[in-house]
Amino acid sequence: MEYEALDEIPVVEHTHGGRFLGLISRRNVSQAFNRVTVSLSAHETSDRGIFWATGYRVSRVRIPAGANGKTIRQLDPRARYAVSVLAIQDGSDPESGFSPLGPDRALKPGDLIVAAGRPPDLRRFIRDLDDDPPIAN
């Protein structure tokens, strides 16, 4: 339509020898395009946030010196505190962003983790990070 500057083009059915079905106009194409665009933009802007249960929160936690060398597997925050560690940012490279945390990665002071749980459980986990004695392998 654009290349030939046509306002209408025929619609045919190829399976029956090119039987004429009707005409489609530039206006029809524009209206269909606009409907799809509005539909997609509404879909993309809809709120897809995660809604936590009442009393649940996500916090960033700076790893203290007392947790140096400990791993998530050793700390076992899910079993001991009902806290999930979701991601980590390397303290020596704050521009690196957050990434998934493997259970055996040794933590170091200054690392930043993202943890989720109920506030009292998060507070106990954070407090115990620095207070726990070193864990033997």
CSV table of N, CA and C in Angstrom, one decimal:
chain,number,residue,atom,x,y,z
A,1,MET,N,0.8,-1.2,0.0
A,1,MET,CA,0.0,0.0,0.0
A,1,MET,C,0.9,1.3,0.0
A,2,GLU,N,1.9,1.3,0.9
A,2,GLU,CA,2.7,2.5,1.0
A,2,GLU,C,3.5,2.7,-0.3
A,3,TYR,N,4.1,1.6,-0.8
A,3,TYR,CA,5.0,1.6,-1.9
A,3,TYR,C,4.3,2.1,-3.2
A,4,GLU,N,3.1,1.6,-3.4
A,4,GLU,CA,2.3,1.9,-4.6
A,4,GLU,C,1.4,3.1,-4.4
A,5,ALA,N,1.3,3.6,-3.2
A,5,ALA,CA,0.4,4.7,-2.8
A,5,ALA,C,-1.0,4.4,-3.0
A,6,LEU,N,-1.4,3.1,-2.6
A,6,LEU,CA,-2.8,2.7,-2.7
A,6,LEU,C,-3.5,2.9,-1.5
A,7,ASP,N,-4.8,3.3,-1.6
A,7,ASP,CA,-5.7,3.4,-0.4
A,7,ASP,C,-6.4,2.1,-0.1
A,8,GLU,N,-6.5,1.2,-1.1
A,8,GLU,CA,-7.2,0.0,-0.8
A,8,GLU,C,-6.4,-1.1,-1.6
A,9,ILE,N,-6.5,-2.4,-1.0
A,9,ILE,CA,-5.9,-3.5,-1.8
A,9,ILE,C,-6.9,-4.7,-1.7
A,10,PRO,N,-7.0,-5.5,-2.7
A,10,PRO,CA,-7.9,-6.6,-2.6
A,10,PRO,C,-7.4,-7.7,-1.7
A,11,VAL,N,-8.4,-8.4,-1.1
A,11,VAL,CA,-8.1,-9.6,-0.3
A,11,VAL,C,-8.6,-10.8,-1.0
A,12,VAL,N,-7.7,-11.8,-1.2
A,12,VAL,CA,-8.2,-12.9,-2.0
A,12,VAL,C,-7.8,-14.2,-1.2
A,13,GLU,N,-8.5,-15.3,-1.5
A,13,GLU,CA,-8.3,-16.5,-0.8
A,13,GLU,C,-7.6,-17.4,-1.8
A,14,HIS,N,-6.3,-17.7,-1.6
A,14,HIS,CA,-5.5,-18.4,-2.5
A,14,HIS,C,-5.9,-19.9,-2.6
A,15,THR,N,-6.4,-20.5,-1.6
A,15,THR,CA,-6.8,-21.9,-1.6
A,15,THR,C,-7.9,-22.2,-2.6
A,16,HIS,N,-8.7,-21.3,-3.0
A,16,HIS,CA,-9.8,-21.5,-4.0
A,16,HIS,C,-9.5,-20.7,-5.3
A,17,GLY,N,-8.3,-20.8,-5.8
A,17,GLY,CA,-8.0,-20.1,-7.0
A,17,GLY,C,-8.1,-18.6,-7.0
A,18,GLY,N,-7.8,-18.0,-5.9
A,18,GLY,CA,-7.7,-16.5,-5.8
A,18,GLY,C,-9.1,-15.9,-5.8
A,19,ARG,N,-10.0,-16.5,-5.1
A,19,ARG,CA,-11.4,-16.0,-5.0
A,19,ARG,C,-11.3,-14.7,-4.2
A,20,PHE,N,-12.0,-13.6,-4.8
A,20,PHE,CA,-12.1,-12.3,-4.2
A,20,PHE,C,-12.9,-12.3,-2.9
A,21,LEU,N,-12.3,-11.8,-1.8
A,21,LEU,CA,-13.1,-11.7,-0.6
A,21,LEU,C,-13.5,-10.3,-0.2
A,22,GLY,N,-12.8,-9.3,-0.7
A,22,GLY,CA,-13.1,-8.0,-0.4
A,22,GLY,C,-12.0,-7.0,-0.5
A,23,LEU,N,-12.1,-5.8,0.0
A,23,LEU,CA,-11.1,-4.8,0.0
A,23,LEU,C,-10.7,-4.5,1.4
A,24,ILE,N,-9.4,-4.2,1.6
A,24,ILE,CA,-9.0,-3.6,2.9
A,24,ILE,C,-8.4,-2.3,2.6
A,25,SER,N,-8.8,-1.3,3.4
A,25,SER,CA,-8.3,0.1,3.2
A,25,SER,C,-7.2,0.4,4.1
A,26,ARG,N,-6.5,1.5,3.7
A,26,ARG,CA,-5.4,2.0,4.5
A,26,ARG,C,-5.9,2.3,5.9
A,27,ARG,N,-7.1,2.8,6.0
A,27,ARG,CA,-7.8,3.2,7.3
A,27,ARG,C,-8.0,2.0,8.1
A,28,ASN,N,-8.4,0.8,7.5
A,28,ASN,CA,-8.6,-0.4,8.3
A,28,ASN,C,-7.3,-0.9,8.9
A,29,VAL,N,-6.2,-0.8,8.1
A,29,VAL,CA,-4.9,-1.3,8.5
A,29,VAL,C,-4.5,-0.4,9.7
A,30,SER,N,-4.6,0.9,9.6
A,30,SER,CA,-4.2,1.9,10.6
A,30,SER,C,-5.0,1.6,11.9
A,31,GLN,N,-6.3,1.4,11.8
A,31,GLN,CA,-7.1,1.1,13.0
A,31,GLN,C,-6.7,-0.2,13.7
A,32,ALA,N,-6.4,-1.2,12.9
A,32,ALA,CA,-6.0,-2.5,13.5
A,32,ALA,C,-4.6,-2.3,14.2
A,33,PHE,N,-3.7,-1.6,13.5
A,33,PHE,CA,-2.4,-1.3,14.1
A,33,PHE,C,-2.5,-0.5,15.4
A,34,ASN,N,-3.4,0.5,15.4
A,34,ASN,CA,-3.6,1.3,16.6
A,34,ASN,C,-4.1,0.5,17.8
A,35,ARG,N,-5.1,-0.4,17.5
A,35,ARG,CA,-5.7,-1.3,18.5
A,35,ARG,C,-4.6,-2.2,19.1
A,36,VAL,N,-3.8,-2.8,18.3
A,36,VAL,CA,-2.7,-3.7,18.8
A,36,VAL,C,-1.7,-2.8,19.6
A,37,THR,N,-1.3,-1.7,19.1
A,37,THR,CA,-0.4,-0.8,19.8
A,37,THR,C,-0.9,-0.4,21.2
A,38,VAL,N,-2.2,0.0,21.3
A,38,VAL,CA,-2.7,0.4,22.6
A,38,VAL,C,-2.8,-0.8,23.5
A,39,SER,N,-3.2,-2.0,23.0
A,39,SER,CA,-3.3,-3.2,23.8
A,39,SER,C,-2.0,-3.6,24.3
A,40,LEU,N,-0.9,-3.6,23.5
A,40,LEU,CA,0.4,-3.9,24.0
A,40,LEU,C,1.0,-2.9,25.0
A,41,SER,N,0.7,-1.6,24.7
A,41,SER,CA,1.2,-0.6,25.7
A,41,SER,C,0.5,-0.8,27.0
A,42,ALA,N,-0.8,-1.1,27.0
A,42,ALA,CA,-1.5,-1.3,28.3
A,42,ALA,C,-0.9,-2.5,29.0
A,43,HIS,N,-0.6,-3.5,28.3
A,43,HIS,CA,-0.1,-4.7,28.9
A,43,HIS,C,1.3,-4.5,29.5
A,44,GLU,N,2.1,-3.7,28.8
A,44,GLU,CA,3.5,-3.4,29.3
A,44,GLU,C,3.5,-2.5,30.5
A,45,THR,N,2.5,-1.6,30.6
A,45,THR,CA,2.6,-0.7,31.7
A,45,THR,C,1.8,-1.2,32.9
A,46,SER,N,1.1,-2.3,32.8
A,46,SER,CA,0.3,-2.8,33.9
A,46,SER,C,1.3,-3.2,35.0
A,47,ASP,N,0.8,-3.0,36.2
A,47,ASP,CA,1.7,-3.3,37.4
A,47,ASP,C,1.9,-4.7,37.6
A,48,ARG,N,3.2,-5.1,37.5
A,48,ARG,CA,3.5,-6.5,37.7
A,48,ARG,C,4.4,-6.7,38.9
A,49,GLY,N,4.3,-5.8,39.9
A,49,GLY,CA,5.1,-5.9,41.1
A,49,GLY,C,4.8,-7.1,41.9
A,50,ILE,N,5.7,-7.5,42.7
A,50,ILE,CA,5.5,-8.6,43.6
A,50,ILE,C,4.9,-8.0,44.9
A,51,PHE,N,3.8,-8.6,45.3
A,51,PHE,CA,3.2,-8.2,46.5
A,51,PHE,C,3.5,-9.2,47.6
A,52,TRP,N,4.2,-8.9,48.6
A,52,TRP,CA,4.6,-9.8,49.6
A,52,TRP,C,3.5,-9.9,50.6
A,53,ALA,N,3.4,-11.0,51.3
A,53,ALA,CA,2.4,-11.3,52.3
A,53,ALA,C,2.6,-10.2,53.4
A,54,THR,N,1.5,-9.9,54.1
A,54,THR,CA,1.6,-9.0,55.2
A,54,THR,C,2.7,-9.4,56.2
A,55,GLY,N,3.5,-8.4,56.5
A,55,GLY,CA,4.6,-8.7,57.5
A,55,GLY,C,5.9,-9.2,56.9
A,56,TYR,N,6.0,-9.3,55.6
A,56,TYR,CA,7.1,-9.8,54.9
A,56,TYR,C,7.8,-8.7,54.2
A,57,ARG,N,9.2,-8.7,54.2
A,57,ARG,CA,9.9,-7.6,53.5
A,57,ARG,C,11.2,-8.1,52.9
A,58,VAL,N,11.7,-7.3,52.0
A,58,VAL,CA,13.0,-7.5,51.4
A,58,VAL,C,14.0,-6.4,51.8
A,59,SER,N,15.2,-6.8,52.2
A,59,SER,CA,16.2,-5.9,52.7
A,59,SER,C,17.5,-6.1,52.1
A,60,ARG,N,18.3,-5.0,52.0
A,60,ARG,CA,19.7,-5.1,51.6
A,60,ARG,C,20.5,-5.2,52.9
A,61,VAL,N,21.4,-6.1,53.0
A,61,VAL,CA,22.2,-6.3,54.2
A,61,VAL,C,23.7,-6.3,53.8
A,62,ARG,N,24.4,-5.4,54.5
A,62,ARG,CA,25.8,-5.3,54.3
A,62,ARG,C,26.5,-6.4,55.2
A,63,ILE,N,27.4,-7.2,54.6
A,63,ILE,CA,28.1,-8.2,55.3
A,63,ILE,C,29.1,-7.7,56.2
A,64,PRO,N,29.0,-8.0,57.5
A,64,PRO,CA,30.0,-7.4,58.5
A,64,PRO,C,31.2,-8.3,58.6
A,65,ALA,N,32.2,-7.8,59.2
A,65,ALA,CA,33.5,-8.5,59.3
A,65,ALA,C,33.4,-9.9,60.0
A,66,GLY,N,32.4,-10.0,60.9
A,66,GLY,CA,32.3,-11.3,61.6
A,66,GLY,C,31.8,-12.4,60.7
A,67,ALA,N,31.3,-12.1,59.5
A,67,ALA,CA,30.8,-13.1,58.6
A,67,ALA,C,31.8,-13.4,57.5
A,68,ASN,N,33.0,-12.9,57.6
A,68,ASN,CA,34.1,-13.1,56.6
A,68,ASN,C,34.3,-14.6,56.4
A,69,GLY,N,34.3,-15.1,55.2
A,69,GLY,CA,34.6,-16.4,54.8
A,69,GLY,C,33.4,-17.4,55.0
A,70,LYS,N,32.3,-17.0,55.6
A,70,LYS,CA,31.1,-17.9,55.8
A,70,LYS,C,30.4,-18.0,54.4
A,71,THR,N,29.7,-19.1,54.3
A,71,THR,CA,28.9,-19.3,53.1
A,71,THR,C,27.4,-19.4,53.5
A,72,ILE,N,26.6,-19.2,52.5
A,72,ILE,CA,25.1,-19.3,52.7
A,72,ILE,C,24.8,-20.7,53.2
A,73,ARG,N,25.5,-21.7,52.6
A,73,ARG,CA,25.2,-23.1,53.0
A,73,ARG,C,25.6,-23.2,54.5
A,74,GLN,N,26.7,-22.7,55.0
A,74,GLN,CA,27.0,-22.8,56.4
A,74,GLN,C,26.1,-22.0,57.3
A,75,LEU,N,25.7,-20.8,56.8
A,75,LEU,CA,24.8,-20.0,57.7
A,75,LEU,C,23.4,-20.5,57.7
A,76,ASP,N,23.0,-21.2,56.6
A,76,ASP,CA,21.7,-21.8,56.5
A,76,ASP,C,20.5,-20.9,57.0
A,77,PRO,N,20.4,-19.7,56.4
A,77,PRO,CA,19.4,-18.7,56.9
A,77,PRO,C,18.0,-19.2,56.7
A,78,ARG,N,17.7,-20.0,55.7
A,78,ARG,CA,16.3,-20.4,55.5
A,78,ARG,C,15.9,-21.3,56.7
A,79,ALA,N,16.7,-22.3,57.0
A,79,ALA,CA,16.4,-23.2,58.1
A,79,ALA,C,16.5,-22.5,59.5
A,80,ARG,N,17.5,-21.7,59.7
A,80,ARG,CA,17.7,-21.2,61.1
A,80,ARG,C,16.9,-19.9,61.3
A,81,TYR,N,16.5,-19.1,60.3
A,81,TYR,CA,15.9,-17.8,60.5
A,81,TYR,C,14.6,-17.7,59.7
A,82,ALA,N,14.3,-18.6,58.8
A,82,ALA,CA,13.2,-18.4,57.8
A,82,ALA,C,13.4,-17.2,56.9
A,83,VAL,N,14.7,-17.0,56.6
A,83,VAL,CA,15.1,-15.9,55.7
A,83,VAL,C,15.7,-16.5,54.4
A,84,SER,N,15.4,-15.9,53.3
A,84,SER,CA,15.9,-16.3,52.0
A,84,SER,C,16.9,-15.3,51.5
A,85,VAL,N,18.1,-15.7,51.1
A,85,VAL,CA,19.0,-14.8,50.5
A,85,VAL,C,18.8,-14.9,49.0
A,86,LEU,N,18.5,-13.7,48.3
A,86,LEU,CA,18.1,-13.7,46.9
A,86,LEU,C,19.3,-13.4,46.0
A,87,ALA,N,20.2,-12.5,46.4
A,87,ALA,CA,21.2,-12.0,45.4
A,87,ALA,C,22.4,-11.4,46.2
A,88,ILE,N,23.5,-11.2,45.5
A,88,ILE,CA,24.6,-10.5,46.2
A,88,ILE,C,25.3,-9.5,45.2
A,89,GLN,N,25.9,-8.5,45.8
A,89,GLN,CA,26.7,-7.5,45.1
A,89,GLN,C,28.0,-7.5,45.7
A,90,ASP,N,29.1,-7.8,44.9
A,90,ASP,CA,30.4,-7.8,45.4
A,90,ASP,C,30.8,-6.5,46.0
A,91,GLY,N,31.3,-6.5,47.3
A,91,GLY,CA,31.6,-5.3,48.0
A,91,GLY,C,32.8,-4.6,47.3
A,92,SER,N,33.7,-5.3,46.6
A,92,SER,CA,34.9,-4.7,46.0
A,92,SER,C,34.6,-4.1,44.7
A,93,ASP,N,33.4,-4.4,44.1
A,93,ASP,CA,33.0,-3.9,42.8
A,93,ASP,C,31.5,-3.5,42.9
A,94,PRO,N,31.2,-2.3,43.5
A,94,PRO,CA,29.8,-1.9,43.7
A,94,PRO,C,29.1,-1.6,42.3
A,95,GLU,N,29.8,-1.4,41.3
A,95,GLU,CA,29.2,-1.2,39.9
A,95,GLU,C,28.8,-2.5,39.3
A,96,SER,N,29.1,-3.6,39.9
A,96,SER,CA,28.8,-4.9,39.2
A,96,SER,C,27.3,-5.3,39.3
A,97,GLY,N,26.6,-4.6,40.1
A,97,GLY,CA,25.1,-5.0,40.3
A,97,GLY,C,25.0,-6.2,41.1
A,98,PHE,N,23.7,-6.6,41.2
A,98,PHE,CA,23.4,-7.8,42.0
A,98,PHE,C,23.3,-9.0,41.1
A,99,SER,N,23.7,-10.2,41.6
A,99,SER,CA,23.7,-11.4,40.8
A,99,SER,C,23.3,-12.6,41.8
A,100,PRO,N,22.8,-13.7,41.2
A,100,PRO,CA,22.5,-14.8,42.1
A,100,PRO,C,23.6,-15.3,42.9
A,101,LEU,N,23.3,-15.8,44.1
A,101,LEU,CA,24.4,-16.2,45.0
A,101,LEU,C,24.4,-17.7,45.2
A,102,GLY,N,25.5,-18.3,44.8
A,102,GLY,CA,25.6,-19.7,45.0
A,102,GLY,C,25.8,-20.0,46.5
A,103,PRO,N,25.4,-21.2,46.9
A,103,PRO,CA,25.4,-21.5,48.3
A,103,PRO,C,26.8,-21.7,48.9
A,104,ASP,N,27.9,-21.9,48.1
A,104,ASP,CA,29.2,-22.0,48.6
A,104,ASP,C,30.1,-20.9,48.3
A,105,ARG,N,29.6,-19.7,47.9
A,105,ARG,CA,30.4,-18.5,47.7
A,105,ARG,C,30.8,-18.0,49.1
A,106,ALA,N,32.0,-17.8,49.3
A,106,ALA,CA,32.5,-17.2,50.6
A,106,ALA,C,32.1,-15.7,50.6
A,107,LEU,N,31.5,-15.3,51.7
A,107,LEU,CA,31.1,-13.9,51.9
A,107,LEU,C,32.3,-13.1,52.4
A,108,LYS,N,32.3,-11.8,52.1
A,108,LYS,CA,33.4,-11.0,52.6
A,108,LYS,C,32.8,-9.7,53.1
A,109,PRO,N,33.5,-9.0,54.0
A,109,PRO,CA,33.0,-7.8,54.6
A,109,PRO,C,32.8,-6.8,53.4
A,110,GLY,N,31.7,-6.1,53.5
A,110,GLY,CA,31.3,-5.1,52.5
A,110,GLY,C,30.4,-5.6,51.4
A,111,ASP,N,30.4,-7.0,51.2
A,111,ASP,CA,29.4,-7.5,50.2
A,111,ASP,C,28.0,-7.1,50.6
A,112,LEU,N,27.1,-6.9,49.7
A,112,LEU,CA,25.8,-6.5,49.9
A,112,LEU,C,24.8,-7.7,49.5
A,113,ILE,N,24.0,-8.2,50.3
A,113,ILE,CA,23.1,-9.2,49.9
A,113,ILE,C,21.6,-8.7,50.0
A,114,VAL,N,20.8,-9.3,49.3
A,114,VAL,CA,19.3,-9.0,49.3
A,114,VAL,C,18.7,-10.2,50.0
A,115,ALA,N,18.0,-10.0,51.1
A,115,ALA,CA,17.4,-11.1,51.9
A,115,ALA,C,15.9,-10.7,52.1
A,116,ALA,N,15.1,-11.8,52.1
A,116,ALA,CA,13.7,-11.7,52.3
A,116,ALA,C,13.2,-12.5,53.5
A,117,GLY,N,12.3,-11.9,54.3
A,117,GLY,CA,11.8,-12.6,55.4
A,117,GLY,C,10.9,-11.6,56.3
A,118,ARG,N,10.4,-12.1,57.4
A,118,ARG,CA,9.7,-11.3,58.3
A,118,ARG,C,10.7,-10.4,59.1
A,119,PRO,N,10.3,-9.2,59.4
A,119,PRO,CA,11.3,-8.3,60.1
A,119,PRO,C,12.0,-8.8,61.3
A,120,PRO,N,11.3,-9.5,62.2
A,120,PRO,CA,12.0,-10.0,63.4
A,120,PRO,C,13.1,-11.1,63.0
A,121,ASP,N,12.7,-11.9,62.0
A,121,ASP,CA,13.6,-12.9,61.5
A,121,ASP,C,14.8,-12.3,60.8
A,122,LEU,N,14.6,-11.3,60.0
A,122,LEU,CA,15.7,-10.5,59.3
A,122,LEU,C,16.6,-9.9,60.4
A,123,ARG,N,16.0,-9.3,61.4
A,123,ARG,CA,16.9,-8.7,62.5
A,123,ARG,C,17.7,-9.7,63.2
A,124,ARG,N,17.2,-10.9,63.5
A,124,ARG,CA,18.0,-12.0,64.1
A,124,ARG,C,19.1,-12.4,63.2
A,125,PHE,N,18.8,-12.6,61.9
A,125,PHE,CA,19.8,-13.0,60.9
A,125,PHE,C,20.9,-12.0,60.9
A,126,ILE,N,20.6,-10.7,60.7
A,126,ILE,CA,21.6,-9.7,60.6
A,126,ILE,C,22.4,-9.6,61.8
A,127,ARG,N,21.8,-9.7,63.0
A,127,ARG,CA,22.5,-9.6,64.3
A,127,ARG,C,23.5,-10.8,64.4
A,128,ASP,N,23.0,-12.0,64.1
A,128,ASP,CA,23.8,-13.2,64.2
A,128,ASP,C,24.9,-13.3,63.1
A,129,LEU,N,24.8,-12.6,62.0
A,129,LEU,CA,25.9,-12.6,61.0
A,129,LEU,C,27.2,-12.2,61.6
A,130,ASP,N,27.2,-11.2,62.5
A,130,ASP,CA,28.4,-10.7,63.1
A,130,ASP,C,28.8,-11.4,64.4
A,131,ASP,N,27.8,-12.0,65.0
A,131,ASP,CA,28.0,-12.6,66.4
A,131,ASP,C,28.4,-14.1,66.3
A,132,ASP,N,28.0,-14.8,65.2
A,132,ASP,CA,28.3,-16.2,65.1
A,132,ASP,C,29.8,-16.5,65.2
A,133,PRO,N,30.2,-17.5,65.9
A,133,PRO,CA,31.6,-17.9,65.8
A,133,PRO,C,31.9,-18.5,64.4
A,134,PRO,N,33.2,-18.5,64.0
A,134,PRO,CA,33.5,-19.1,62.7
A,134,PRO,C,33.0,-20.5,62.6
A,135,ILE,N,32.5,-20.9,61.4
A,135,ILE,CA,32.0,-22.2,61.2
A,135,ILE,C,33.1,-23.1,60.6
A,136,ALA,N,33.3,-24.3,61.2
A,136,ALA,CA,34.3,-25.2,60.7
A,136,ALA,C,33.7,-25.9,59.5
A,137,ASN,N,34.6,-26.2,58.5
A,137,ASN,CA,34.2,-26.9,57.3
A,137,ASN,C,33.9,-28.4,57.6
